[in-house]
Short mmCIF file of C-alpha atoms in Angstrom, two decimals:
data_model
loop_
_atom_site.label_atom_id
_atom_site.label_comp_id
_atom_site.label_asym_id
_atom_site.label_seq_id
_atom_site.Cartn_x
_atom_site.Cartn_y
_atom_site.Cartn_z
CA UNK J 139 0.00 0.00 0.00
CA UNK J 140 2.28 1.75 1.08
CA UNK J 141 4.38 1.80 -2.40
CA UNK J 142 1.32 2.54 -4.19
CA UNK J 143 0.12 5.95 -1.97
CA UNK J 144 4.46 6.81 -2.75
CA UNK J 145 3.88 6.06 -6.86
CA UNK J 146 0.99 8.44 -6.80
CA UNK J 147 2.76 11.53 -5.17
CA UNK J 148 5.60 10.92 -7.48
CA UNK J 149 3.22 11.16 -10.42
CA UNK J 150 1.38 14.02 -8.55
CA UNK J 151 5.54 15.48 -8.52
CA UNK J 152 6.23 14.63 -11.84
CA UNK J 153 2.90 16.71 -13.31
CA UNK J 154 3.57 19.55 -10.90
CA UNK J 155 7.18 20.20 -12.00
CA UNK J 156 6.44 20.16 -15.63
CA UNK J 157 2.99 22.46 -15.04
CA UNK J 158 5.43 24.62 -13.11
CA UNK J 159 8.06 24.70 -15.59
CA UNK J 160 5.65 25.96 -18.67
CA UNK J 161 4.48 28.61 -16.10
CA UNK J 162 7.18 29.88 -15.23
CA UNK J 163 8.21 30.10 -18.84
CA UNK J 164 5.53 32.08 -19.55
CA UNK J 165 6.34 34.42 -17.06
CA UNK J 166 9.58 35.09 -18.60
CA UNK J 167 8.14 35.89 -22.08
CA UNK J 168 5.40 37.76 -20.61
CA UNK J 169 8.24 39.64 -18.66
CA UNK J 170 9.88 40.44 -22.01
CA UNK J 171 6.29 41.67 -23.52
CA UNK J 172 5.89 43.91 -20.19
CA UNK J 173 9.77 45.41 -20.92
CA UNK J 174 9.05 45.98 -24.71
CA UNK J 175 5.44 47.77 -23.28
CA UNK J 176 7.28 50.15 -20.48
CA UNK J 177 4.55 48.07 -17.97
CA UNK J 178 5.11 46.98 -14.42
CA UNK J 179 6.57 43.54 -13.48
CA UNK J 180 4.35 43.37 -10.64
CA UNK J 181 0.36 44.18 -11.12
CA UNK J 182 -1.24 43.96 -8.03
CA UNK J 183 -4.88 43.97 -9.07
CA UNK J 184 -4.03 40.84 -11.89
CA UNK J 185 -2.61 38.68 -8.97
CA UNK J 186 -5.65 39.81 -6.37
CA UNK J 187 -8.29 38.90 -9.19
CA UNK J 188 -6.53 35.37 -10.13
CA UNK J 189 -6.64 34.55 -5.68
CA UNK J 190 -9.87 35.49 -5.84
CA UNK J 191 -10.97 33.37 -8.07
CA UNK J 192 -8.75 30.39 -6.99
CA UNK J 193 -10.46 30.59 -3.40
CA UNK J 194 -13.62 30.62 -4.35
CA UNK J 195 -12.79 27.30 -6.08
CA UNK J 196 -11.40 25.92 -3.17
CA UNK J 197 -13.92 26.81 -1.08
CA UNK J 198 -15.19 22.71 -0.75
CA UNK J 199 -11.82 21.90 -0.85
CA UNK J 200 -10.48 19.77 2.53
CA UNK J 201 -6.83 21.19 1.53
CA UNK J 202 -8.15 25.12 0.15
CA UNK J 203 -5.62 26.91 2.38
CA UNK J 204 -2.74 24.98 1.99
CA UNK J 205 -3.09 25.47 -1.56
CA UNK J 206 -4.05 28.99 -1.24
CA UNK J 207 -0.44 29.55 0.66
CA UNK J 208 1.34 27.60 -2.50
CA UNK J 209 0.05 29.77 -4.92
CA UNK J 210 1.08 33.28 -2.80
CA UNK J 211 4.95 31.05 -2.97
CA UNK J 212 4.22 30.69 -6.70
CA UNK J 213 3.44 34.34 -7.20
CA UNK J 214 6.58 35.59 -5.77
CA UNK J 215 8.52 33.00 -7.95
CA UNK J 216 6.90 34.56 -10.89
CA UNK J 217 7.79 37.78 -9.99
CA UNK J 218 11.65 36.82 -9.55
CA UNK J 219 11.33 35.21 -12.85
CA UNK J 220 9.80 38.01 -14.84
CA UNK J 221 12.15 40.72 -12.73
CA UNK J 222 15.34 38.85 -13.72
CA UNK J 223 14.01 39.33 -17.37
CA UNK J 224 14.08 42.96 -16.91
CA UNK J 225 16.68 43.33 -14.24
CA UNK J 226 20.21 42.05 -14.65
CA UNK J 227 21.30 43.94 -12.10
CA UNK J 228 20.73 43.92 -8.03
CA UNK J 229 19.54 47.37 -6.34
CA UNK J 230 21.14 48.60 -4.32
CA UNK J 231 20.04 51.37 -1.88
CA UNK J 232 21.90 54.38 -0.57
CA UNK J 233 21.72 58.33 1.20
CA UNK J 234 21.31 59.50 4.19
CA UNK J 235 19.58 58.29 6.98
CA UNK J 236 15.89 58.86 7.11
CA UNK J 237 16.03 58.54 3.59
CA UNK J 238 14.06 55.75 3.60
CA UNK J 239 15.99 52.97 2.74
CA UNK J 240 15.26 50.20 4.50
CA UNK J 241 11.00 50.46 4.29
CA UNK J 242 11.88 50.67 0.66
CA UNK J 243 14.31 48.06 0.54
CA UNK J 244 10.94 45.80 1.59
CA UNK J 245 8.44 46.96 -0.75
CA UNK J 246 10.94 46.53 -3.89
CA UNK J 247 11.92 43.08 -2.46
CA UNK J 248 7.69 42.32 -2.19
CA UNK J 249 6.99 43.49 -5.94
CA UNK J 250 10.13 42.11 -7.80
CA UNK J 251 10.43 39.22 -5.66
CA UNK J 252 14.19 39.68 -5.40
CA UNK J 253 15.99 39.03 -1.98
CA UNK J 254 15.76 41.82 0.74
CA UNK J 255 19.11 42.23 2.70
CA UNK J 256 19.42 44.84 4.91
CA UNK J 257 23.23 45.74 5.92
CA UNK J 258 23.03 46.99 9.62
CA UNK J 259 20.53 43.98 10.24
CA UNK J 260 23.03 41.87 8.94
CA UNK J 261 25.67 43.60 10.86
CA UNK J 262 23.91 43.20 14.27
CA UNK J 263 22.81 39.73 13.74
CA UNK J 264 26.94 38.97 13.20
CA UNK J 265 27.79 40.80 16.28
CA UNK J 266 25.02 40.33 18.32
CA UNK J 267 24.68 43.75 19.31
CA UNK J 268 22.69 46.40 18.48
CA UNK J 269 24.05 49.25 16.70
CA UNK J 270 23.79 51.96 19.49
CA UNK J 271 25.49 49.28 21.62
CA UNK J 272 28.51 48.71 18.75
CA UNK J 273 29.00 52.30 18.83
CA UNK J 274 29.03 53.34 22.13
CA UNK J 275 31.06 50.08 23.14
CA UNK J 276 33.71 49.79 20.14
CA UNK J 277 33.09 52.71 18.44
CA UNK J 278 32.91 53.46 14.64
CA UNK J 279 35.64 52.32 13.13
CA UNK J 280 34.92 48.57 14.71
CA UNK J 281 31.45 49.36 13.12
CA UNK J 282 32.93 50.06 9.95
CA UNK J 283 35.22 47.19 9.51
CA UNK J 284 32.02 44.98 10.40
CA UNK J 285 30.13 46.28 7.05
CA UNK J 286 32.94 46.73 5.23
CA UNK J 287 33.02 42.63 5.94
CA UNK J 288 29.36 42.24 5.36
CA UNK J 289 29.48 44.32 2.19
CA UNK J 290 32.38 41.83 1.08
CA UNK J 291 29.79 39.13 0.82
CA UNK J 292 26.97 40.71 -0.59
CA UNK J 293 29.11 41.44 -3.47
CA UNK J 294 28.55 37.31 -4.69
CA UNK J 295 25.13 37.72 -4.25
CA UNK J 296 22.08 37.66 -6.99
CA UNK J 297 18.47 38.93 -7.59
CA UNK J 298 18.80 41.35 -4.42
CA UNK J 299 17.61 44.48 -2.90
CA UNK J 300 20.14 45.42 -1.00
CA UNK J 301 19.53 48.37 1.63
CA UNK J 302 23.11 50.02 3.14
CA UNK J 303 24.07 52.37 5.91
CA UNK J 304 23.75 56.15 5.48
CA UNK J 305 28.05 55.94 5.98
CA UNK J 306 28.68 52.96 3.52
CA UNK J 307 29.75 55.37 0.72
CA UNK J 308 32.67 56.64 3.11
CA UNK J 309 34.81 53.68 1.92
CA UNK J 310 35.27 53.36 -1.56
CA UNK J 311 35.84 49.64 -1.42
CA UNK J 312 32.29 49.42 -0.30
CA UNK J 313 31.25 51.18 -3.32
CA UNK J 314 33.41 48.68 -5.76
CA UNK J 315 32.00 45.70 -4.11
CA UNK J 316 28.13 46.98 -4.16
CA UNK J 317 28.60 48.21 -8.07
CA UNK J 318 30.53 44.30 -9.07
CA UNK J 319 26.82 42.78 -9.53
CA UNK J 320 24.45 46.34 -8.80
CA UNK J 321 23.30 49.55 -9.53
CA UNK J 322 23.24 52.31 -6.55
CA UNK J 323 20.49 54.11 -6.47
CA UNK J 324 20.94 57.32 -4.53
CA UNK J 325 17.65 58.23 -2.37
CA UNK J 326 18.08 62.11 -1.87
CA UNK J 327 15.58 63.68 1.15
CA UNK J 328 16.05 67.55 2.13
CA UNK J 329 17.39 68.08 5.70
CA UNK J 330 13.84 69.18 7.23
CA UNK J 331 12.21 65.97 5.63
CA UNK J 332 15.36 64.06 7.26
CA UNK J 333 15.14 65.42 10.62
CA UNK J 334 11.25 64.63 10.38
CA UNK J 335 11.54 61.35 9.63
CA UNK J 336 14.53 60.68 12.50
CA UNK J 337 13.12 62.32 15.51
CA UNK J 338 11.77 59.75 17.07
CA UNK J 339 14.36 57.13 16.39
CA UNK J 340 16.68 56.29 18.75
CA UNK J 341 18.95 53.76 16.30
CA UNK J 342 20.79 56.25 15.04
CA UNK J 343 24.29 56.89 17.20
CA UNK J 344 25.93 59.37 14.85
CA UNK J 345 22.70 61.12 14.82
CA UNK J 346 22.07 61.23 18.49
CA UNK J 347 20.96 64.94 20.24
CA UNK J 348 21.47 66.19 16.28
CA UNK J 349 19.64 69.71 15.74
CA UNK J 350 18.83 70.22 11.71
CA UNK J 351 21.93 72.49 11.27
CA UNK J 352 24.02 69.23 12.38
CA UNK J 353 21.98 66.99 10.00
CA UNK J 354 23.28 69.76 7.34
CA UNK J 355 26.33 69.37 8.09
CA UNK J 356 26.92 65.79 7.91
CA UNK J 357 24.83 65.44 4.88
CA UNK J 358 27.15 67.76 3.22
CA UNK J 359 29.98 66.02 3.87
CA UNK J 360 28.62 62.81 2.26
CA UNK J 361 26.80 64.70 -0.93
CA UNK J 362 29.93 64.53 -2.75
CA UNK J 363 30.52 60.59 -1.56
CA UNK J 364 26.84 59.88 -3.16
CA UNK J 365 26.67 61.67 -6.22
CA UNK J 366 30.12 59.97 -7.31
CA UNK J 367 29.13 56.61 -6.35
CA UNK J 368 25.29 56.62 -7.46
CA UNK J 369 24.02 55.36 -10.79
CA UNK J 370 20.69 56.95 -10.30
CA UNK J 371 19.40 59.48 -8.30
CA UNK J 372 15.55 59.31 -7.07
CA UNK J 373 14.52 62.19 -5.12
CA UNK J 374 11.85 61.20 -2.35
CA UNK J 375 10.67 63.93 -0.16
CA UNK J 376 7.04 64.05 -0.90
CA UNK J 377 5.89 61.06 -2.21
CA UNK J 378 4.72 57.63 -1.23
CA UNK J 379 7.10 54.05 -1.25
CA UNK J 380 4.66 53.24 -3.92
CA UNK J 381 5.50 56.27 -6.21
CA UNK J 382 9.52 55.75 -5.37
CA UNK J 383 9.40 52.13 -6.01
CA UNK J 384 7.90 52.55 -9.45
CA UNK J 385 10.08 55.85 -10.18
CA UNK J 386 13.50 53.18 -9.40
CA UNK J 387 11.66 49.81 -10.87
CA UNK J 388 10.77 52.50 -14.24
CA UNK J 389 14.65 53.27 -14.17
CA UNK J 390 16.30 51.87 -17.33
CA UNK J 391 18.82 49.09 -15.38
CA UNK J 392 20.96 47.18 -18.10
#
């Protein structure tokens, strides 16, 4: 019996992989049709309409959710496949902090289904320390050295969103490793929109106590540092993550 109920899920694998395979296919030339158009890789309302549909077909089904929860898994596949059409390139984020960066970082990773890596999360899970703590106990240039060394592997990686430190420009080996497999995209914010956005953070060590005339003046220390290292420059004070991720996702990445 036992070898039977095995035979069937094999056959059940064996249709499933090859039903997978033409989708995905299809993706990738309807990713090419989408590119030649100028339309969006991801289309919310096309993917809400086809779960809509596939619930209410489950709805007698003893196993509805679990396939329900597939298909969502499928869906972000399909966007990795159709953004690696369009996008040979990883994006990565830089600026200031407050910029925006990291809540970005998310919503690009959700609608292109590339992986989301955040640096100083990545940094404090390797320490294990937090990085007010890694400041105030080793200071910055132990901080630096620790993403300088997490920048180092991010350079191998693929299909990535890839969200850095406001200081990460400061080295220029960071920049070389980022720009080996990305594009920077450079997330400019005025000072007031900045200091907005950062008051009531308290992650933010060299910005601790900072008035907006201090914000100033570190951000005009780096603009030089960002404008040489940035591919593209998306200004973002004003708008919504939804209107900046389509202004970068509209940029033309080779």
């Amino acid at each position: 019996m036992l070898d039977v109920l095995r035979a069937e899920i094999d056959q059940c694998d064996s249709i499933l992989a090859e039903a997978l395979g033409r989708r995905f296919l299809a993706a990738a030339r309807m990713a090419a049709y989408k590119k030649e158009c100028g339309m969006a890789v991801y289309q919310p309302e096309r993917e809400a309409a086809v779960l809509n549909k596939l619930a209410a077909n489950l709805k007698n089904q003893i196993y509805g959710a679990e396939i329900q929860e597939l298909y969502q898994h499928i869906f972000q596949l399909s966007r990795r496949v159709q953004s690696r059409q369009v996008f040979s390139s990883n994006i990565v984020l830089i600026g200031f902090m407050g910029s925006g960066k990291t809540t970005l970082g998310r919503h690009l990773a959700k609608i292109s289904g590339f992986t989301f890596y955040d640096v100083d999360r990545m940094i404090e899970q390797q320490t294990g320390q937090s990085i007010p703590n890694i400041f105030s106990m080793h200071g910055e240039k132990y901080f630096r050295a620790r993403e300088r060394e997490v920048i180092e592997r991010l350079s191998t990686v693929e299909q990535a969103i890839i969200s850095c430190g406001g200081g990460v420009v400061i080295e220029d080996a960071n920049v070389t490793c980022l720009k080996q497999r990305g594009k920077l995209i450079w997330l400019k914010a005025e000072p007031a929109t900045l200091l907005a956005r950062l008051r009531h953070q308290h992650d933010r060590p060299l910005l601790k106590d900072k008035s907006l005339a201090d914000i100033k003046s570190l951000l005009q220390e780096r603009l030089r540092l960002y404008s040489a290292a940035a591919d593209y420059e998306v200004t973002t004070d004003g708008k919504s993550i939804s209107a900046i991720g389509d202004a970068i996702l509209g940029l033309p990445f080779v």
